[in-house]
Each structure stands twice: as structure tokens, then as C-alpha cells.
Short mmCIF file of C-alpha atoms and ligand atoms in Angstrom, two decimals:
data_model
loop_
_atom_site.label_atom_id
_atom_site.label_comp_id
_atom_site.label_asym_id
_atom_site.label_seq_id
_atom_site.Cartn_x
_atom_site.Cartn_y
_atom_site.Cartn_z
CA UNK A 226 -19.02 49.44 -24.15
CA UNK A 227 -18.47 46.07 -25.90
CA UNK A 228 -18.14 43.07 -23.66
CA UNK A 229 -14.59 41.72 -23.32
CA UNK A 230 -14.27 38.80 -25.71
CA UNK A 231 -13.25 35.51 -24.24
CA UNK A 232 -10.99 33.40 -26.38
CA UNK A 233 -13.07 30.46 -27.56
CA UNK A 234 -10.09 28.10 -27.60
CA UNK A 235 -8.68 28.32 -24.08
CA UNK A 236 -4.87 28.06 -24.27
CA UNK A 237 -3.99 24.38 -24.30
CA UNK A 238 -2.35 23.43 -20.96
CA UNK A 239 1.40 23.04 -21.24
CA UNK A 240 2.35 19.33 -21.36
CA UNK A 241 3.43 17.99 -17.95
CA UNK A 242 7.24 17.76 -17.72
CA UNK A 243 8.66 14.24 -18.00
CA UNK A 244 9.77 13.34 -14.49
CA UNK A 245 10.16 9.57 -14.99
CA UNK A 246 12.19 8.03 -17.83
CA UNK A 247 11.28 4.53 -18.97
CA UNK A 248 13.31 1.91 -20.85
CA UNK A 249 12.78 -1.75 -21.70
CA UNK A 250 15.77 -3.92 -22.62
CA UNK A 251 14.49 -7.39 -23.42
CA UNK A 252 12.55 -8.42 -20.33
CA UNK A 253 14.25 -5.92 -17.96
CA UNK A 254 12.48 -2.59 -17.51
CA UNK A 255 14.01 0.53 -15.98
CA UNK A 256 12.24 3.56 -14.48
CA UNK A 257 14.52 6.51 -13.74
CA UNK A 258 13.40 9.24 -11.35
CA UNK A 259 14.62 12.35 -13.19
CA UNK A 260 13.68 15.52 -11.29
CA UNK A 261 17.01 16.44 -9.73
CA UNK A 262 16.30 20.17 -9.52
CA UNK A 263 13.66 19.24 -6.95
CA UNK A 264 15.89 16.53 -5.44
CA UNK A 265 13.62 13.87 -6.98
CA UNK A 266 10.87 14.80 -4.51
CA UNK A 267 7.81 12.57 -4.69
CA UNK A 268 5.39 15.16 -6.09
CA UNK A 269 1.90 14.07 -7.12
CA UNK A 270 2.87 14.47 -10.81
CA UNK A 271 6.01 12.36 -10.38
CA UNK A 272 4.15 9.64 -8.46
CA UNK A 273 1.45 9.49 -11.16
CA UNK A 274 4.14 9.06 -13.83
CA UNK A 275 5.84 6.38 -11.73
CA UNK A 276 2.63 4.35 -11.44
CA UNK A 277 1.90 4.73 -15.16
CA UNK A 278 5.50 3.72 -15.93
CA UNK A 279 5.14 0.48 -13.97
CA UNK A 280 1.91 -0.38 -15.79
CA UNK A 281 3.38 0.35 -19.24
CA UNK A 282 6.51 -1.75 -18.67
CA UNK A 283 4.43 -4.68 -17.42
CA UNK A 284 2.08 -4.35 -20.41
CA UNK A 285 5.10 -4.27 -22.75
CA UNK A 286 6.49 -7.53 -21.35
CA UNK A 287 8.92 -6.65 -18.54
CA UNK A 288 9.60 -9.58 -16.18
CA UNK A 289 11.44 -7.36 -13.70
CA UNK A 290 11.73 -3.58 -13.21
CA UNK A 291 14.65 -1.54 -11.84
CA UNK A 292 13.69 1.73 -10.12
CA UNK A 293 16.63 4.16 -10.08
CA UNK A 294 17.74 7.78 -10.18
CA UNK A 295 20.28 9.22 -12.60
CA UNK A 296 23.85 8.03 -12.10
CA UNK A 297 25.82 10.02 -9.53
CA UNK A 298 22.91 11.71 -7.71
CA UNK A 299 23.65 12.94 -4.19
CA UNK A 300 19.95 12.68 -3.24
CA UNK A 301 18.14 9.61 -4.61
CA UNK A 302 14.87 11.20 -3.43
CA UNK A 303 14.08 13.82 -0.79
CA UNK A 304 10.79 12.05 -0.10
CA UNK A 305 7.27 13.43 -0.26
CA UNK A 306 7.13 16.95 -1.70
CA UNK A 307 6.51 18.82 1.56
CA UNK A 308 4.91 21.67 -0.37
CA UNK A 309 2.19 19.25 -1.42
CA UNK A 310 1.41 17.94 2.04
CA UNK A 311 -2.22 18.79 2.78
CA UNK A 312 -2.89 21.81 4.96
CA UNK A 313 -2.89 20.99 8.67
CA UNK A 314 -5.93 19.27 10.16
CA UNK A 315 -6.09 16.81 7.26
CA UNK A 316 -4.52 13.36 7.36
CA UNK A 317 -1.31 13.72 5.32
CA UNK A 318 -0.97 10.00 4.60
CA UNK A 319 -4.48 8.56 4.30
CA UNK A 320 -5.32 5.50 2.23
CA UNK A 321 -6.21 7.43 -0.93
CA UNK A 322 -3.33 9.92 -0.85
CA UNK A 323 -0.84 9.75 -3.76
CA UNK A 324 2.08 8.39 -1.70
CA UNK A 325 0.02 5.56 -0.18
CA UNK A 326 -1.49 4.78 -3.59
CA UNK A 327 2.01 4.61 -5.11
CA UNK A 328 3.36 2.32 -2.37
CA UNK A 329 0.47 -0.13 -2.88
CA UNK A 330 0.97 0.11 -6.67
CA UNK A 331 4.58 -1.00 -6.31
CA UNK A 332 3.65 -3.82 -3.93
CA UNK A 333 0.86 -4.92 -6.27
CA UNK A 334 3.02 -4.67 -9.41
CA UNK A 335 2.87 -8.21 -10.87
CA UNK A 336 6.64 -8.35 -11.48
CA UNK A 337 9.52 -7.82 -9.00
CA UNK A 338 10.70 -4.22 -8.61
CA UNK A 339 14.34 -3.64 -7.55
CA UNK A 340 15.26 -0.27 -6.03
CA UNK A 341 18.77 0.66 -7.22
CA UNK A 342 19.92 3.32 -4.75
CA UNK A 343 22.79 5.80 -4.53
CA UNK A 344 22.91 8.93 -2.39
CA UNK A 345 20.49 9.83 0.38
CA UNK A 346 16.89 8.64 0.70
CA UNK A 347 14.32 10.50 2.82
CA UNK A 348 10.89 9.86 4.29
CA UNK A 349 8.32 8.51 1.87
CA UNK A 350 11.13 7.54 -0.54
CA UNK A 351 12.42 5.14 2.16
CA UNK A 352 8.97 3.61 2.29
CA UNK A 353 9.06 3.44 -1.52
CA UNK A 354 12.29 1.39 -1.26
CA UNK A 355 10.62 -0.72 1.45
CA UNK A 356 7.71 -1.34 -0.92
CA UNK A 357 10.04 -2.58 -3.65
CA UNK A 358 10.91 -6.27 -3.64
CA UNK A 359 14.65 -5.77 -3.26
CA UNK A 360 17.08 -2.92 -2.62
CA UNK A 361 20.64 -2.68 -3.98
CA UNK A 362 22.49 0.37 -2.66
CA UNK A 363 25.94 1.90 -2.92
CA UNK A 364 28.23 1.89 0.12
CA UNK A 365 27.65 5.61 0.77
CA UNK A 366 23.84 5.50 0.71
CA UNK A 367 21.74 6.52 3.71
CA UNK A 368 18.05 6.10 4.57
CA UNK A 369 16.14 8.42 6.93
CA UNK A 370 12.56 8.16 8.15
CA UNK A 371 11.52 11.74 8.87
CA UNK A 372 7.87 12.02 10.05
CA UNK A 373 8.82 12.79 13.64
CA UNK A 374 11.10 15.60 12.39
CA UNK A 375 8.16 17.19 10.56
CA UNK A 376 5.42 16.39 13.08
CA UNK A 377 3.65 13.66 11.10
CA UNK A 378 2.16 10.55 12.83
CA UNK A 379 2.97 8.34 9.83
CA UNK A 380 0.48 5.53 9.27
CA UNK A 381 -0.20 1.91 10.22
CA UNK A 382 0.68 0.21 6.91
CA UNK A 383 3.90 2.20 6.66
CA UNK A 384 4.98 1.31 10.20
CA UNK A 385 4.23 -2.37 9.52
CA UNK A 386 6.48 -2.22 6.40
CA UNK A 387 9.41 -1.22 8.54
CA UNK A 388 8.69 -3.65 11.39
CA UNK A 389 8.59 -6.46 8.82
CA UNK A 390 11.81 -5.31 7.17
CA UNK A 391 14.05 -4.36 10.03
CA UNK A 392 12.38 -5.53 13.26
CA UNK A 393 10.51 -3.58 15.91
CA UNK A 394 13.37 -2.01 17.89
CA UNK A 395 15.31 -0.81 14.83
CA UNK A 396 12.11 0.50 13.24
CA UNK A 397 11.39 2.45 16.44
CA UNK A 398 14.91 3.91 16.45
CA UNK A 399 14.64 4.89 12.77
CA UNK A 400 11.30 6.67 13.32
CA UNK A 401 11.94 8.18 16.77
CA UNK A 402 15.35 9.63 15.85
CA UNK A 403 14.69 10.50 12.16
CA UNK A 404 18.48 9.91 11.86
CA UNK A 405 19.87 8.86 8.45
CA UNK A 406 20.72 5.13 8.68
CA UNK A 407 23.97 4.13 6.96
CA UNK A 408 23.83 1.41 4.35
CA UNK A 409 25.87 -0.91 6.61
CA UNK A 410 23.22 -0.56 9.33
CA UNK A 411 20.53 -0.91 6.64
CA UNK A 412 22.21 -4.10 5.42
CA UNK A 413 22.47 -5.46 8.97
CA UNK A 414 18.84 -4.50 9.49
CA UNK A 415 17.78 -6.40 6.41
CA UNK A 416 16.60 -3.18 4.77
CA UNK A 417 18.89 -3.58 1.75
CA UNK A 418 19.69 -6.86 0.00
CA UNK A 419 23.17 -5.80 -1.10
CA UNK A 420 25.46 -2.82 -0.77
CA UNK A 421 28.23 -2.42 -3.35
CA UNK A 422 30.84 0.16 -4.40
CA UNK A 423 29.27 2.89 -6.58
CA UNK A 424 31.21 1.73 -9.64
CA UNK A 425 29.66 -1.76 -9.35
CA UNK A 426 26.06 -0.67 -8.71
CA UNK A 427 24.70 -0.86 -12.25
CA UNK A 428 26.47 -4.11 -13.20
CA UNK A 429 25.47 -5.83 -9.94
CA UNK A 430 21.83 -4.67 -10.10
CA UNK A 431 21.29 -5.60 -13.75
CA UNK A 432 22.95 -9.00 -13.23
CA UNK A 433 20.42 -9.61 -10.45
CA UNK A 434 17.56 -8.33 -12.63
CA UNK A 435 18.69 -10.46 -15.58
CA UNK A 436 18.75 -13.57 -13.42
CA UNK A 437 15.13 -12.92 -12.35
CA UNK A 438 14.03 -12.04 -15.90
CA UNK A 439 15.30 -15.40 -17.18
CA UNK A 440 13.24 -17.42 -14.67
CA UNK A 441 9.69 -18.63 -15.33
CA UNK A 442 7.63 -15.41 -15.35
CA UNK A 443 4.36 -16.99 -14.23
CA UNK A 444 6.08 -18.66 -11.28
CA UNK A 445 7.87 -15.45 -10.28
CA UNK A 446 4.58 -13.51 -10.50
CA UNK A 447 2.69 -16.12 -8.45
CA UNK A 448 5.42 -16.16 -5.80
CA UNK A 449 5.41 -12.33 -5.59
CA UNK A 450 1.58 -12.33 -5.27
CA UNK A 451 1.79 -14.88 -2.42
CA UNK A 452 4.45 -12.87 -0.60
CA UNK A 453 2.20 -9.81 -0.92
CA UNK A 454 -0.80 -11.59 0.60
CA UNK A 455 1.21 -13.31 3.33
CA UNK A 456 2.89 -10.09 4.51
CA UNK A 457 -0.05 -7.70 4.50
CA UNK A 458 0.67 -6.79 8.08
CA UNK A 459 -0.64 -7.71 11.46
CA UNK A 460 -4.29 -8.69 11.81
CA UNK A 461 -6.08 -6.01 13.86
CA UNK A 462 -9.71 -5.80 14.91
CA UNK A 463 -12.02 -2.92 14.01
CA UNK A 464 -11.72 -1.21 17.38
CA UNK A 465 -7.92 -1.22 17.15
CA UNK A 466 -8.10 0.25 13.66
CA UNK A 467 -10.40 3.01 14.93
CA UNK A 468 -8.14 3.65 17.91
CA UNK A 469 -5.14 4.01 15.59
CA UNK A 470 -7.04 6.59 13.55
CA UNK A 471 -7.94 8.52 16.71
CA UNK A 472 -4.29 8.54 17.81
CA UNK A 473 -3.18 9.80 14.37
CA UNK A 474 -5.90 12.45 14.20
CA UNK A 475 -4.70 14.07 17.43
CA UNK A 476 -1.34 14.63 15.71
CA UNK A 477 -2.41 16.00 12.38
CA UNK A 478 -4.93 18.25 14.17
CA UNK A 479 -2.07 19.60 16.29
CA UNK A 480 -0.25 22.90 16.14
CA UNK A 481 3.00 20.89 15.96
CA UNK A 482 2.00 19.40 12.58
CA UNK A 483 1.37 22.89 11.19
CA UNK A 484 4.64 24.09 12.73
CA UNK A 485 6.68 21.24 11.19
CA UNK A 486 5.60 22.10 7.67
CA UNK A 487 5.80 25.87 8.24
CA UNK A 488 9.34 25.57 9.63
CA UNK A 489 10.47 23.57 6.61
CA UNK A 490 9.06 26.15 4.21
CA UNK A 491 10.67 28.98 6.22
CA UNK A 492 13.99 27.07 6.31
CA UNK A 493 14.28 27.19 10.10
CA UNK A 494 14.32 24.51 12.78
CA UNK A 495 10.79 23.70 14.01
CA UNK A 496 9.77 24.70 17.56
CA UNK A 497 7.52 21.88 18.77
CA UNK A 498 5.34 22.58 21.85
CA UNK A 499 3.62 19.21 22.19
CA UNK A 500 0.29 20.82 21.45
C1 LIG B 879 9.86 19.86 -1.03
C2 LIG B 879 12.15 20.04 -0.89
C3 LIG B 879 12.23 18.81 -0.19
C4 LIG B 879 11.01 18.12 0.07
N1 LIG B 879 9.85 18.68 -0.36
O1 LIG B 879 19.39 21.01 -0.45
O2 LIG B 879 8.03 10.36 5.76
S1 LIG B 879 7.31 11.54 6.06
O3 LIG B 879 6.12 11.29 6.84
O4 LIG B 879 8.18 12.56 6.66
C5 LIG B 879 6.80 12.18 4.50
C6 LIG B 879 5.70 13.17 4.67
C7 LIG B 879 7.96 12.73 3.73
O5 LIG B 879 8.52 12.06 2.89
O6 LIG B 879 8.30 14.04 4.07
C8 LIG B 879 9.49 14.55 3.37
C9 LIG B 879 10.74 14.01 4.10
N2 LIG B 879 11.95 14.58 3.52
C10 LIG B 879 12.85 15.28 4.23
O7 LIG B 879 12.70 15.50 5.44
C11 LIG B 879 14.06 15.79 3.45
C12 LIG B 879 13.99 17.32 3.45
N3 LIG B 879 15.11 17.85 2.69
C13 LIG B 879 16.35 17.95 3.25
O8 LIG B 879 16.62 17.58 4.41
C14 LIG B 879 17.42 18.55 2.37
O9 LIG B 879 16.78 19.21 1.28
C15 LIG B 879 18.36 17.46 1.77
C16 LIG B 879 19.24 16.87 2.90
C17 LIG B 879 17.53 16.35 1.08
C18 LIG B 879 19.25 18.13 0.71
O10 LIG B 879 19.88 19.25 1.31
P1 LIG B 879 20.57 20.33 0.38
O11 LIG B 879 21.19 21.33 1.30
O12 LIG B 879 21.39 19.63 -0.65
P2 LIG B 879 18.33 22.06 0.14
O13 LIG B 879 17.90 21.68 1.49
O14 LIG B 879 18.84 23.45 -0.09
O15 LIG B 879 17.08 21.80 -0.85
C19 LIG B 879 17.14 22.25 -2.22
C20 LIG B 879 15.72 22.65 -2.59
O16 LIG B 879 14.87 21.48 -2.56
C21 LIG B 879 13.79 21.72 -1.66
C22 LIG B 879 14.30 22.73 -0.65
O17 LIG B 879 13.21 23.40 -0.04
C23 LIG B 879 15.12 23.64 -1.55
O18 LIG B 879 14.17 24.43 -2.27
P3 LIG B 879 14.60 25.94 -2.71
O19 LIG B 879 15.77 25.73 -3.66
O20 LIG B 879 13.36 26.46 -3.38
O21 LIG B 879 14.98 26.66 -1.45
N4 LIG B 879 13.41 20.48 -0.99
C24 LIG B 879 14.24 19.61 -0.40
N5 LIG B 879 13.54 18.57 0.11
N6 LIG B 879 10.98 16.93 0.68
N7 LIG B 879 10.98 20.57 -1.31
#
């Protein structure tokens, strides 16, 4: 019997869907998160396109970048794509993971990045806003930090972001409760720079961006680079760093971590046992 023939030209992989739209008007770049049918979840593909989008706009001469979703979204971003969280017993937010790589990419972007927010923001997308240089949000926006709801220990650099932005006690409340924080609270916390009526969001944000774009680009870049170096978090010794890892490992090795993800996928409340 003749051997089955294998097609010599394997079918070309379908092109990845465009999840991030990019635009450059003069010196103001815009990246639009455009994956509403998955609530703009931060999937690996979307995060890769976001990082590439930042690099392209900077290469093409942007002096400032606005990061936004499409006008009128109810959910700006539902955070990390939970279906892509690594299987239990592996650190879900280690240094090299896509979300952590994206957050550093935004912080290391040579030009200021302004998060223009409307709707609700969840988990890693909150940290994405925290990693931007400024946040302008509509009056109805909310921000929720969700690791405790899922059973995730979060990570040291992420926790430091929030302590720096909103202070220790409010960061603890945001993480311990996983409650959506209203934009008024977020403004009082220092999490957002401005909150405006939805109809003013675009005008206000692009006025702010235009003002930055017209300033001396080398000076703005040098000032951003200095802020980045000066706010890299608390200095900790090696033993403390190892102790933090040990604390985190106990959590992502736990049955609760597996349960948090499983419950989400099964659309039921999680039953945490503390084991
Ligand atoms: C995958 C999703 C998601 C999603 N992933 O619509 O910060 S950490 O450590 O927690 C980090 C690990 C992180 O960022 O974790 C993710 C944190 N995000 C959340 O906890 C938000 C989870 N989503 C929700 O609470 C709801 O979906 C909201 C309130 C965003 C929207 O509620 P709504 O009723 O409008 P559904 O819940 O029906 O979701 C619509 C579809 O999107 C999926 C969800 O599973 C559903 O899929 P199906 O249509 O296939 O059933 N979805 C939502 N969020 N983060 N998939």
C-alpha cells in the first residue's frame, strides 16, 4: 500500500489577528486595544502586539503615546487572559512572563505613555495603567486588583508599583479586598491624574498629550528615564528576595491557586481551603 503523501508545503499559518491598532498624528502616537469580544484581555498575542506597537511609534518619531480602548467600551481590559495563566505549580507572574515583560516595556518606553481609560479595568490591566506615566479616566471608570480573588500571590515589583502610586494602606485594601475602586477613590489615591466626563475624555487626553509632544523631546526622555531609575522600588537584600520567592511559591504550589483558575473557567465561585 502506498505511503500517505505529506504535503510538501505545509499550510501557511493564518496571520495573527490584529489586536492593537496604531496611529501617529504628528508627534502623538495612539495604541488602541481592540479585542472587545474577549473584553480586551491581555493575551500573550495582544501583549506582544502592544510591545511592538510602542517600539514602532517611538521609531517613527512619537514624542508621547496614548494607550486606549475603543470609544464607549464597558470593559477597558479584563486583565490577564486567565486561560493563559500557567498550569498550577508554576509561578504565574515571574520575571520573564509576558505580563511582566510588557509592564517593564511600558516603563522603559523612552517617551511618556498616557493611559486613557473608560469602563472597568481588572488585574494585570490595572498594573498596566500603573506602569504608564499618567492615567486619564472617565468619571465612571473603576480599577480592581484581583489576584486574591483568583488565588495568585502577585509579585514584588507589582506590589511596589501600587505602594508607590497609592500608599501602603490603600494598596493593601485594593489587593486584600479585590474590590473595584471608583475613579474618585483612584483620584484621591493618586492612581489617576485626572477624571473627566466621558464626552471630554478624548479632548482632555489629547490636549495633555499635545502639550507634552511640543516640549523638548530629549529633556522629556531624560526626565522619564530618571524617574524610572529613581522609582525602581525598595532596595532589598538577597535573603529578602529569596524569602519573597519562597512565600510566593507556597501559594502557586497550593490547591487554592488551582481552584481559583478552575472556578473561573467553570464560571462558579471558588471554594478556597487555605491549602
Ligand atoms: C479570560 C475572560 C476574562 C479573563 N481571562 O462578561 O492581577 S491578577 O494577578 O489577578 C492577573 C493574573 C489577572 O489579571 O487576572 C485576571 C483578572 N481579571 C478578572 O478577574 C476579571 C474577570 N472577568 C470578569 O470579572 C468579568 O468577565 C467582567 C466583570 C470583566 C465582565 O463581565 P461580563 O458579565 O460582562 P463575562 O463575565 O460573561 O465574560 C465574557 C467572556 O469573557 C471571558 C469570560 O470567560 C467570558 O467567556 P465566554 O463568553 O467564553 O463564557 N473573560 C472575561 N474575563 N480575564 N477570559
